[in-house]
mmCIF file of C-alpha atoms and ligand atoms in Angstrom:
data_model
loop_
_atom_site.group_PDB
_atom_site.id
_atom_site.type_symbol
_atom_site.label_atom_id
_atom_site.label_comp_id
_atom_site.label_asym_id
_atom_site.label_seq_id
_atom_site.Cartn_x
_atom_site.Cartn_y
_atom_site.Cartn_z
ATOM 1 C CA UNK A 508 -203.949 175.386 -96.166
ATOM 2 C CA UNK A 509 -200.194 175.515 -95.479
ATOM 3 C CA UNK A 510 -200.724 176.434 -91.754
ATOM 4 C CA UNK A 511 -197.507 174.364 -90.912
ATOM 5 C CA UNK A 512 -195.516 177.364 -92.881
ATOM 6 C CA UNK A 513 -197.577 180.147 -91.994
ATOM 7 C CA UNK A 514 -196.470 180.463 -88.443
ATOM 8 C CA UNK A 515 -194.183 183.271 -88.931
ATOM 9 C CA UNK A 516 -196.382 185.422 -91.596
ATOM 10 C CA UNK A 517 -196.647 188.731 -90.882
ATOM 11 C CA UNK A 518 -197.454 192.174 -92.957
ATOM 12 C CA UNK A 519 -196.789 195.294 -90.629
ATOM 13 C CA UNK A 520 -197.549 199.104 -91.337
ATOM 14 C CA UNK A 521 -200.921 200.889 -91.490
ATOM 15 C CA UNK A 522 -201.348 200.297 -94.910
ATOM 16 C CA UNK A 523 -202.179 196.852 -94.482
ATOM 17 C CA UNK A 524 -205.304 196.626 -95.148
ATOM 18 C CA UNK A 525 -204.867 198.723 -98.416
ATOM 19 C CA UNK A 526 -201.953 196.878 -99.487
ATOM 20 C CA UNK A 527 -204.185 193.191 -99.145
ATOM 21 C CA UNK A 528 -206.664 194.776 -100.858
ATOM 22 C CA UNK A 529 -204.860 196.007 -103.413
ATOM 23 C CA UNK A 530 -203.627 192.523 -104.601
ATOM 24 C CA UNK A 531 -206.755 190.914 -104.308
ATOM 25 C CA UNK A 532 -208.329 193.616 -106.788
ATOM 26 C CA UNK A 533 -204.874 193.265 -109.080
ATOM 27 C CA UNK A 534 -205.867 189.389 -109.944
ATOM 28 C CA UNK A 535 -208.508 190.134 -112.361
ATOM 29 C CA UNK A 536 -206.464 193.025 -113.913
ATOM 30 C CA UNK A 537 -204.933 193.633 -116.927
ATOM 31 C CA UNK A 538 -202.538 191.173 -118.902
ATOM 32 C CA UNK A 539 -202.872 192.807 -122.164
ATOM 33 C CA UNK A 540 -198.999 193.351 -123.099
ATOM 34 C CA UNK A 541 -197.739 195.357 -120.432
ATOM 35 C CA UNK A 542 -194.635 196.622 -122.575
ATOM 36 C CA UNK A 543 -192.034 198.795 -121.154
ATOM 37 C CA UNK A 544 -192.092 202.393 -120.844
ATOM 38 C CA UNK A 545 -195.855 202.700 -120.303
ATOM 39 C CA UNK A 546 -197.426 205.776 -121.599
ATOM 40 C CA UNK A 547 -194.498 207.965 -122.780
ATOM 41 C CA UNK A 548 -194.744 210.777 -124.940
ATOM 42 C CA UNK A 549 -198.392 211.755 -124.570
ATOM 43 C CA UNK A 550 -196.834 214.802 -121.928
ATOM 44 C CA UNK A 551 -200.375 215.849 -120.925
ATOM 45 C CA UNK A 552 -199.906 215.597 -117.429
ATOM 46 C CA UNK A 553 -204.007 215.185 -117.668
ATOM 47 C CA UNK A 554 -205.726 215.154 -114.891
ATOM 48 C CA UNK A 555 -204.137 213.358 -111.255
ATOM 49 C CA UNK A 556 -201.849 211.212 -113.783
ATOM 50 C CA UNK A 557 -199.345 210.074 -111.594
ATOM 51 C CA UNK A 558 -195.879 209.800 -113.172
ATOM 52 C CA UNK A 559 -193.276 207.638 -112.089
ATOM 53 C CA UNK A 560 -189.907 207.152 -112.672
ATOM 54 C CA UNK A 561 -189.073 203.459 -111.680
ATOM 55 C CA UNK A 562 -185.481 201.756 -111.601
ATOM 56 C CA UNK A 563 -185.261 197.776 -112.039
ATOM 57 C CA UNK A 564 -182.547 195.699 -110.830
ATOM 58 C CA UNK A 565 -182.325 193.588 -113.888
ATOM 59 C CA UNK A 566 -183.625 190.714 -115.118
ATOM 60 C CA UNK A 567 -181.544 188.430 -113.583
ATOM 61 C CA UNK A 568 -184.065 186.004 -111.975
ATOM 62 C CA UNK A 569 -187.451 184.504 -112.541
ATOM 63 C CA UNK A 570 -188.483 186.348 -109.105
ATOM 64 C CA UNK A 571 -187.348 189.739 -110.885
ATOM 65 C CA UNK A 572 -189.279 188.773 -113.993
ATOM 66 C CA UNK A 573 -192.380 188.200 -111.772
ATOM 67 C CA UNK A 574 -191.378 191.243 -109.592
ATOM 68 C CA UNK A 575 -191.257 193.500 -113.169
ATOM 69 C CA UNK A 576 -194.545 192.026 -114.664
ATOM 70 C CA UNK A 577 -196.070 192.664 -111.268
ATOM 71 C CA UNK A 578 -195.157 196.219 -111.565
ATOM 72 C CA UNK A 579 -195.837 196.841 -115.017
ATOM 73 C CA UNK A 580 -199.323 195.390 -114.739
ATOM 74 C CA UNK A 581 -200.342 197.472 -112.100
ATOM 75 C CA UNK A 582 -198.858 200.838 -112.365
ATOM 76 C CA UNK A 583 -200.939 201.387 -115.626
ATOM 77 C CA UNK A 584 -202.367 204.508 -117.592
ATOM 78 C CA UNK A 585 -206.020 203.068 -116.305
ATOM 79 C CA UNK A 586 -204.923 202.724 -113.341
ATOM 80 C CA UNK A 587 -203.959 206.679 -112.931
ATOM 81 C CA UNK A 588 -200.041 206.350 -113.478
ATOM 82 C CA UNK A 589 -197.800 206.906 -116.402
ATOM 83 C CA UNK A 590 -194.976 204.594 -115.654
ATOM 84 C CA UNK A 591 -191.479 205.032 -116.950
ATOM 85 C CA UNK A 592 -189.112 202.103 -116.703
ATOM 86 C CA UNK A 593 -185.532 201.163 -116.800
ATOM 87 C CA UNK A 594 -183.302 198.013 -116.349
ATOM 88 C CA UNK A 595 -180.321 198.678 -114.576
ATOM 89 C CA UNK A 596 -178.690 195.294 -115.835
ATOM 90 C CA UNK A 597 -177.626 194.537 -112.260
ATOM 91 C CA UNK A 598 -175.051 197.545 -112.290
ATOM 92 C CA UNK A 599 -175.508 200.750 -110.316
ATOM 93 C CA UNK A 600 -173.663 203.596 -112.003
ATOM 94 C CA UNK A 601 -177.209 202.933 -114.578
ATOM 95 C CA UNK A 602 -179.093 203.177 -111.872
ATOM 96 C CA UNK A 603 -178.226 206.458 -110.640
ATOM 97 C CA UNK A 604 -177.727 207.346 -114.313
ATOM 98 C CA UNK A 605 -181.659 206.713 -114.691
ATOM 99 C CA UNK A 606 -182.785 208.505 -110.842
ATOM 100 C CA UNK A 607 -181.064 211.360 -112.478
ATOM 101 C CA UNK A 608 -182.880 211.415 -115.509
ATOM 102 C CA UNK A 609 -185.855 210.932 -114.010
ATOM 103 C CA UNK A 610 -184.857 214.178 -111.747
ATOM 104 C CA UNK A 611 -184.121 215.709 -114.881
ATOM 105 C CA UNK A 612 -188.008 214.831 -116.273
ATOM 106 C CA UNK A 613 -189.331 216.216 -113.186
ATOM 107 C CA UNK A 614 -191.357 212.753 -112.624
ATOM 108 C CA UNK A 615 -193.992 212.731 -109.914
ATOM 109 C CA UNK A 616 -192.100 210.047 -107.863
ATOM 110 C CA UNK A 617 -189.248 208.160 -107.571
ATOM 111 C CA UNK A 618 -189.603 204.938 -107.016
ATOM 112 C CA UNK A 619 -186.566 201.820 -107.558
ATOM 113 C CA UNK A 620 -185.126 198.660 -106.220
ATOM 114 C CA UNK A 621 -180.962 199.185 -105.215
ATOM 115 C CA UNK A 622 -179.122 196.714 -106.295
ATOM 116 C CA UNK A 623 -176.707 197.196 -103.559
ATOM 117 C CA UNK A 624 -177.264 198.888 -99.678
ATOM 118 C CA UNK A 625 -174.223 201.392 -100.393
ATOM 119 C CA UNK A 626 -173.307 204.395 -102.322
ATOM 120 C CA UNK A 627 -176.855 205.884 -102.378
ATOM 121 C CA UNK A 628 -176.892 209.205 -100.463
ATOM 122 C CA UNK A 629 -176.271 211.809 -102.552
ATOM 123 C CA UNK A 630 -178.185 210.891 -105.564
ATOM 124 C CA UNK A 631 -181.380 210.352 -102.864
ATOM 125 C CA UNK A 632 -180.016 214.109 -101.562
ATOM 126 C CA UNK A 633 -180.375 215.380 -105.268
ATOM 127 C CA UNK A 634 -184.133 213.781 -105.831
ATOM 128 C CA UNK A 635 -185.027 215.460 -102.131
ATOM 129 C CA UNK A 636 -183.476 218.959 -103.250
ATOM 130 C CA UNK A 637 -185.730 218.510 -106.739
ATOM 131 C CA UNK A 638 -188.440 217.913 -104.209
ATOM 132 C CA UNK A 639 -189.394 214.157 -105.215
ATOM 133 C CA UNK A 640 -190.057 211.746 -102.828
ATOM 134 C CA UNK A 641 -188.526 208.472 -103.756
ATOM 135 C CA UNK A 642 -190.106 205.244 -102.601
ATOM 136 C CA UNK A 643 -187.937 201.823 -102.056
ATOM 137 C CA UNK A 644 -189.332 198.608 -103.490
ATOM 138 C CA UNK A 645 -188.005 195.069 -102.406
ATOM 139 C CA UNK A 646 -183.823 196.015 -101.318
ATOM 140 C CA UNK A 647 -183.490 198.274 -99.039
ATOM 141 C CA UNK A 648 -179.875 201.036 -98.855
ATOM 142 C CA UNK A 649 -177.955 201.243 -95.801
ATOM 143 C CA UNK A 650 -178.406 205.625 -95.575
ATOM 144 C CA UNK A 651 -178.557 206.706 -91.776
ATOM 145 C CA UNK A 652 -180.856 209.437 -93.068
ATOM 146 C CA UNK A 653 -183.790 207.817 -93.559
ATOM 147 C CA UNK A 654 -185.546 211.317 -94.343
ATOM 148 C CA UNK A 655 -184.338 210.431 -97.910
ATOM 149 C CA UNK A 656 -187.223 208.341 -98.764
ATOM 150 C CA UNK A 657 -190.707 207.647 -98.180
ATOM 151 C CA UNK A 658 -191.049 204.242 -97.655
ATOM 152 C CA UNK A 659 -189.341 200.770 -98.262
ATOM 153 C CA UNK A 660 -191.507 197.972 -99.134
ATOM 154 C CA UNK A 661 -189.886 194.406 -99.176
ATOM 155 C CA UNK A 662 -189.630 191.038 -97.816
ATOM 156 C CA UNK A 663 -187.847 190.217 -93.625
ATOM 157 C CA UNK A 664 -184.359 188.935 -95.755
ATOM 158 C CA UNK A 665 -182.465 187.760 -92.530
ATOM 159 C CA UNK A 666 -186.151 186.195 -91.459
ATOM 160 C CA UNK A 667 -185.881 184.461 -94.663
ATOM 161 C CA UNK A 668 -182.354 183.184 -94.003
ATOM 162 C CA UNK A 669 -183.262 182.271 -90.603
ATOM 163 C CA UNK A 670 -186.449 180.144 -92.107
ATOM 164 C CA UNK A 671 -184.195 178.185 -94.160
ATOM 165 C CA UNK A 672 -181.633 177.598 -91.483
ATOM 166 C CA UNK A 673 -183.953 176.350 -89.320
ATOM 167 C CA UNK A 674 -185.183 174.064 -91.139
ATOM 168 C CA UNK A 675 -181.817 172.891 -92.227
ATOM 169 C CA UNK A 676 -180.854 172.314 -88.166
ATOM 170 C CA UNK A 677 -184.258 170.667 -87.831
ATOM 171 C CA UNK A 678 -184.533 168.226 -90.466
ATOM 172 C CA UNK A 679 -181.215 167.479 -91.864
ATOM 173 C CA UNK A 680 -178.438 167.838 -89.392
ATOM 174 C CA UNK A 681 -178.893 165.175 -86.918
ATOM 175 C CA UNK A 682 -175.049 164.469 -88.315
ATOM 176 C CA UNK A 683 -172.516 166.198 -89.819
ATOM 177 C CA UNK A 684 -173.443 168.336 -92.525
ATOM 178 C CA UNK A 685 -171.124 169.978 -95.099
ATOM 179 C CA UNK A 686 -172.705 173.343 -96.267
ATOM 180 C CA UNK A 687 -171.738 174.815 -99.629
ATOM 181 C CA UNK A 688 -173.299 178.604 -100.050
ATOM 182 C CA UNK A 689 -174.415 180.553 -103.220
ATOM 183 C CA UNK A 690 -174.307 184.152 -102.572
ATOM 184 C CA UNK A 691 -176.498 186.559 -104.297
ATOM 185 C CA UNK A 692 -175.256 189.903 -105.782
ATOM 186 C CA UNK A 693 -172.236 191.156 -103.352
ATOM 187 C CA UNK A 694 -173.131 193.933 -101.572
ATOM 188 C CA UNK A 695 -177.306 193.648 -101.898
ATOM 189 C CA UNK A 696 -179.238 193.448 -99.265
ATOM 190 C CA UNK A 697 -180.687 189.871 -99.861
ATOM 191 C CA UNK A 698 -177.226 188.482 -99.922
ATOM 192 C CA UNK A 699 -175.977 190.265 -96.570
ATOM 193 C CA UNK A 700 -179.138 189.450 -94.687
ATOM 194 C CA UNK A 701 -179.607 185.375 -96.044
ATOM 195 C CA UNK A 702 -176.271 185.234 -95.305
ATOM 196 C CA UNK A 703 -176.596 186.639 -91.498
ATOM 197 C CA UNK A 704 -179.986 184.891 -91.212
ATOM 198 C CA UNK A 705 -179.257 181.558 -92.473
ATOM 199 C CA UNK A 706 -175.680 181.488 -89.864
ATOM 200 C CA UNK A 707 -177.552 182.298 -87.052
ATOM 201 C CA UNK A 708 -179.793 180.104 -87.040
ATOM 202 C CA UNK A 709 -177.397 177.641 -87.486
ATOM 203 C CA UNK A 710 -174.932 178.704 -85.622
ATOM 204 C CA UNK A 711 -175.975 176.821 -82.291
ATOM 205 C CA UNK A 712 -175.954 173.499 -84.038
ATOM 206 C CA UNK A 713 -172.194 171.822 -84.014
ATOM 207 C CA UNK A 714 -173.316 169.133 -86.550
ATOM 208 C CA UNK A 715 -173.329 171.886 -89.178
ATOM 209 C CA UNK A 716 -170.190 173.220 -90.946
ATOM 210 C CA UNK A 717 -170.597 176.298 -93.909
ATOM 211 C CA UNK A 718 -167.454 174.900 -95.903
ATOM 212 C CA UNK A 719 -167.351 177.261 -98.675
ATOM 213 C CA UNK A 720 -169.474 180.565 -99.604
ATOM 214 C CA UNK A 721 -169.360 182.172 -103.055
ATOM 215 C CA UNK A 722 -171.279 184.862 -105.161
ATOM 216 C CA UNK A 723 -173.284 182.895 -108.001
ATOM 217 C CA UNK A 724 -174.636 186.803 -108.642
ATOM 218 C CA UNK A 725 -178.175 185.174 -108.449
ATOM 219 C CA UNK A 726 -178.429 183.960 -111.855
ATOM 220 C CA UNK A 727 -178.649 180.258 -113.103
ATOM 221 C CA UNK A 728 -175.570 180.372 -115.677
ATOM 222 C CA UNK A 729 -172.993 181.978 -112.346
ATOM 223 C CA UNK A 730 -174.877 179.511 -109.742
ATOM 224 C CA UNK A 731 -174.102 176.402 -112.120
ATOM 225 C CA UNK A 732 -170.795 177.812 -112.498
ATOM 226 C CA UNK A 733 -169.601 178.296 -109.102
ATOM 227 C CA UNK A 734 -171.119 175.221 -108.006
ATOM 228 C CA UNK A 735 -168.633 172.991 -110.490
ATOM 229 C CA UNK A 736 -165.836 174.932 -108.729
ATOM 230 C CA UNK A 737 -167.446 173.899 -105.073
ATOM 231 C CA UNK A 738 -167.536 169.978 -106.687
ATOM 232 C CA UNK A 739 -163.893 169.846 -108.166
ATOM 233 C CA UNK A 740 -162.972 171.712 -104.295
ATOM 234 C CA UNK A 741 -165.100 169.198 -102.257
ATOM 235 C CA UNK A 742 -166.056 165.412 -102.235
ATOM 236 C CA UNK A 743 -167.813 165.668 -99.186
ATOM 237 C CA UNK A 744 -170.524 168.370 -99.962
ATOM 238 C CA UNK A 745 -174.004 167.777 -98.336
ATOM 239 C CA UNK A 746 -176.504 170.342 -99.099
ATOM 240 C CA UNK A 747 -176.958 173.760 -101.052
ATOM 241 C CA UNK A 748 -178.393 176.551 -99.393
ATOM 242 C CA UNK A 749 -178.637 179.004 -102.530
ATOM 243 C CA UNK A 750 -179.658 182.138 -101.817
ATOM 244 C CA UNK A 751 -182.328 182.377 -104.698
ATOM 245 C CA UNK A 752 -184.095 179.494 -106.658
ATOM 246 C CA UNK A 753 -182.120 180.270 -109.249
ATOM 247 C CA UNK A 754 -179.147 179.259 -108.488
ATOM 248 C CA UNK A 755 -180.428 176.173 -107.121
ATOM 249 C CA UNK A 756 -181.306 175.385 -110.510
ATOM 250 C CA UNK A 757 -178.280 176.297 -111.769
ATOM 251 C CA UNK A 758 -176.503 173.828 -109.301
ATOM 252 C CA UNK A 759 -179.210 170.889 -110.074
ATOM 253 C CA UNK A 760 -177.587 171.183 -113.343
ATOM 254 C CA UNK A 761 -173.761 170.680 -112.027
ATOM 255 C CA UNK A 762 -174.741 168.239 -109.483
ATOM 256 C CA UNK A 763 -176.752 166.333 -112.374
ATOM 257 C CA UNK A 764 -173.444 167.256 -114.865
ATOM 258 C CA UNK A 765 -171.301 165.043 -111.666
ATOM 259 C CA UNK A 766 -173.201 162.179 -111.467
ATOM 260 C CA UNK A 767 -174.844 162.761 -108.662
ATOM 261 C CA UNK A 768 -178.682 163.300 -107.526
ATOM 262 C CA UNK A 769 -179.939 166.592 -106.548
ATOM 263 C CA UNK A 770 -181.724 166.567 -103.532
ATOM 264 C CA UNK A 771 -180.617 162.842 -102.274
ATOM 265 C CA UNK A 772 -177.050 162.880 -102.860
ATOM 266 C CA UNK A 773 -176.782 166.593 -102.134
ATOM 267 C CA UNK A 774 -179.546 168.436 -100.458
ATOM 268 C CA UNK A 775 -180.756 171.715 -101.509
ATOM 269 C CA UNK A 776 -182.391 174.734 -100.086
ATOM 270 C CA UNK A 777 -183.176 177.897 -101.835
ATOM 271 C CA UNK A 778 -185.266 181.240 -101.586
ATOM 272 C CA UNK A 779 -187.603 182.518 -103.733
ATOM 273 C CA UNK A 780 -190.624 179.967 -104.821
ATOM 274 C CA UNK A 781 -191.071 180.751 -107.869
ATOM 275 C CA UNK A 782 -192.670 178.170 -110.288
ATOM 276 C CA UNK A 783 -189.279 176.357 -111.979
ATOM 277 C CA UNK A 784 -188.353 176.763 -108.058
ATOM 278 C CA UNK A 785 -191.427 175.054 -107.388
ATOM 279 C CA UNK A 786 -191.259 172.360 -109.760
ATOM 280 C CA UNK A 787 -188.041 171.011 -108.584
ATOM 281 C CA UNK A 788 -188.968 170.766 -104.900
ATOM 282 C CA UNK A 789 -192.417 168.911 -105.975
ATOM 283 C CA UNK A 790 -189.568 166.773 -108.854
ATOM 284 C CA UNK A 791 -187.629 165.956 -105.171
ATOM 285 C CA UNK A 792 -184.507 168.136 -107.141
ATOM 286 C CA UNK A 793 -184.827 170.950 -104.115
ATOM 287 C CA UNK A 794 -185.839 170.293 -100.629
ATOM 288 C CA UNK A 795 -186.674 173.075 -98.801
ATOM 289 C CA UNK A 796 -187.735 176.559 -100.436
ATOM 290 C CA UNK A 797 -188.317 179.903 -98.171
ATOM 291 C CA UNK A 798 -190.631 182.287 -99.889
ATOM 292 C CA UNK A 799 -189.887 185.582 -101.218
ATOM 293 C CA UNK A 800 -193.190 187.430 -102.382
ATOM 294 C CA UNK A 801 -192.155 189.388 -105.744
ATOM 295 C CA UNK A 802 -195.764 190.381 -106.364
ATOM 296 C CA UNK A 803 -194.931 194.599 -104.944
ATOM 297 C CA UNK A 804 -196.877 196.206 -107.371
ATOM 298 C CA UNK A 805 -200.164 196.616 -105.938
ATOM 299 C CA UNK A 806 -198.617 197.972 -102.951
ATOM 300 C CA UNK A 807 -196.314 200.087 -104.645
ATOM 301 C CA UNK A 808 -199.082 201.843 -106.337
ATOM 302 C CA UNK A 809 -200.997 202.313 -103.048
ATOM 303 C CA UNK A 810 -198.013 203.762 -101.317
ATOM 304 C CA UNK A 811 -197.234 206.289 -104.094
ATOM 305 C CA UNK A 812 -201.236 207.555 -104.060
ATOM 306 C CA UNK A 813 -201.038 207.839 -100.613
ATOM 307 C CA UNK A 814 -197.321 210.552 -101.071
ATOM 308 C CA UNK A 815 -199.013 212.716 -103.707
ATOM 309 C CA UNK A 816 -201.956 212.729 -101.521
ATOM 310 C CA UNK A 817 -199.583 214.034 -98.742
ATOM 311 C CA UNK A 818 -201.156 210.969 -96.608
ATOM 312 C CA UNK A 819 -198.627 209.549 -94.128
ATOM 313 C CA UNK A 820 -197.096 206.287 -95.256
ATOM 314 C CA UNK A 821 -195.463 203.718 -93.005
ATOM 315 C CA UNK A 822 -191.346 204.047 -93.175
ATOM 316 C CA UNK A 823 -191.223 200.144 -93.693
ATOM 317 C CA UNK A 824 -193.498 197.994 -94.974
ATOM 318 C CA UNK A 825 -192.654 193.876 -94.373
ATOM 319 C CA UNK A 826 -194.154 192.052 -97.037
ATOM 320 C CA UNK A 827 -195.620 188.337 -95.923
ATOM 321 C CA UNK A 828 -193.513 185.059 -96.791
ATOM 322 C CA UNK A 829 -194.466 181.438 -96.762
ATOM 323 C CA UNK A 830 -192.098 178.618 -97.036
ATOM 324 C CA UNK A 831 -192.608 174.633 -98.836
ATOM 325 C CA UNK A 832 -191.452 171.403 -98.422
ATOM 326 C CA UNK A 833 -192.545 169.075 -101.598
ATOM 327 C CA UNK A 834 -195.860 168.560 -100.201
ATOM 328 C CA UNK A 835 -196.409 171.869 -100.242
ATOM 329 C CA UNK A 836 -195.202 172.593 -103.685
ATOM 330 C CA UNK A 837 -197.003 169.763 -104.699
ATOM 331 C CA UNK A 838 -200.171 171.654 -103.435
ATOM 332 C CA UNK A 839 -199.659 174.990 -104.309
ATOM 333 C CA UNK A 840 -198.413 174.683 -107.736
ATOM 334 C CA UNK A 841 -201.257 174.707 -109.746
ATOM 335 C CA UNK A 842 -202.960 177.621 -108.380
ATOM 336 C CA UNK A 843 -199.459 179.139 -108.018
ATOM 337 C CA UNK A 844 -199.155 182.982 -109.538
ATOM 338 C CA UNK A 845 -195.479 183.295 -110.444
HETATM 339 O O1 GYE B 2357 -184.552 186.777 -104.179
HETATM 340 C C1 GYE B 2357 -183.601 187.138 -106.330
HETATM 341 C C2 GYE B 2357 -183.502 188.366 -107.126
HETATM 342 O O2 GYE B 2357 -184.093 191.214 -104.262
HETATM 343 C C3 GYE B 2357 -185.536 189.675 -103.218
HETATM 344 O O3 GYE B 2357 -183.350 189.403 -106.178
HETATM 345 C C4 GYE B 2357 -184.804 190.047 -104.444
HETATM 346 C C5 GYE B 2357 -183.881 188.971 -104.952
HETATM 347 C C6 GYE B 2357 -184.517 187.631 -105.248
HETATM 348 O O4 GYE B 2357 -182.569 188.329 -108.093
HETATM 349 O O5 GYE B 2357 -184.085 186.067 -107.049
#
């Protein structure tokens, strides 16, 4: 269907086969509420109940909103797991703050998404020393030991910043073009590793200048925000590459607040695809959009079943990405799940 995107697809790790599996069986499943802290305070420990301790991000994006549901809706009470949740709020100190509670509960497993590479050996030392194995979802920390967890499951971020850069060389820079950058979160690994992506795979082509690079945190309000600053700084901007769709949308909005059209007057190219993402490549707004697939939940629950069953798990697990042009969107939008 979108075999001119495909090309560079690709899902590694034994678990494959499980992991597809698993999200084809999660479609039908159930949407009844999905609420936070699933199944607290019945302390049975009944049966193989399998209870995890999970730590969001935030809920700073539509991607993490999709990433949460996704989560929620699978690691369910029918489905053999009492899920306990927490939102972090995009800071860290209450993200160790909730690892260490869940160390505290003696959960089952660990599982949580960093929302930065550094700082995280010595809470990860104090979940091993409890004896619970802690599995990574989506960012990935930048520990040498790599003993201190089970897994990481998440998207090729610097193969997603190289997508985007090469189309960027390929289609628009057969002149000079003037690149304006919004950052995600400092310090997370989808910021670093866009960042390195998207420059070196644009980095052989002299018709294409980064002019100015800024955190817009990847949220719509701080994209729309730091894009005004990067029009009052620069009447000679060409395209956005925004880290996250986001922010894209956030600088639609300032580009649209200038005077100016989106995606004619000033090109942009984002990450994510989620459906307001979507929308405004298939509206012309956004040109370009690399796929990041927020949907970890079914894979997540395989990958804990198979730790408690003392299985062996693959140490990284690279989660599949597509990317769209408007015909694309156009296409996939109605059937699209996020
Ligand atoms: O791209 C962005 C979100 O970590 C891949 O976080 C994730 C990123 C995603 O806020 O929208």
């Amino acid at each position: 269907m979108f075999s001119t995107f495909t090309a560079r697809r690709r899902l590694t790790g034994v678990l494959a086969g499980a992991a597809i599996f698993a999200l084809a069986a999660c479609g039908g499943g159930d949407t009844d509420g999905g609420g936070g802290a699933e199944g607290d305070g019945d302390g049975g420990t009944s049966g193989d109940t399998i209870v995890v301790g999970f730590s969001q991000v935030g809920a700073e994006s539509g991607w993490r909103a999709a990433n949460t549901k996704s989560i929620q809706d699978t690691l369910t009470a029918e489905n053999g797991f009492d899920l306990k949740f927490s939102d972090a709020q995009q800071k860290q100190e209450n993200q160790i703050q909730a690892i260490r509670s869940y160390i505290a509960q003696g959960v089952d497993v660990i599982a949580f998404s960093p929302v930065v590479e550094s700082g995280w050996d010595s809470v990860l030392e104090e979940a091993r020393d409890a004896g619970i194995p802690v599995v990574l979802t989506d960012r990935a920390v930048d520990s040498e030991d790599d003993t201190l967890y089970e897994s990481f499951i998440g998207s090729d971020f610097v193969l997603e910043g190289e997508m985007a850069g090469e189309w960027v060389s390929e289609n628009l820079a057969a002149e000079q073009l003037n690149v304006v950058e919004l950052q995600g979160t400092t310090g997370a690994a989808p910021a670093i590793d866009r960042k390195t992506g998207f420059e070196s795979a644009t980095a052989g082509n002299p018709n294409i200048e980064i002019i100015a690079s800024q955190t817009g945190n990847f949220t719509r309000t701080e994209g729309k925000q730091v894009m005004e600053g990067f029009l009052q700084a620069h009447d000679d901007i060409d395209l956005v590459f925004a880290h996250n769709d986001d922010m894209g949308l956030g600088a639609i909005e300032a580009i649209e607040a200038a005077g100016m059209v989106p995606g004619e007057d000033i090109k942009i190219v984002t990450i994510d695809a989620v459906k307001d993402g979507m929308q405004a490549l298939a509206d012309g707004k956004i040109n370009y959009i690399v796929e990041c697939n927020p949907l970890l939940g079914p894979d997540l629950a395989e990958i804990i079943k198979s730790v408690i069953a003392g299985e062996p798990v693959e140490k990284r697990i690279v989660v599949e990405d597509l990317a769209f042009d408007q015909e694309a969107a156009i296409e996939a939008l109605p059937t699209r799940e996020y």
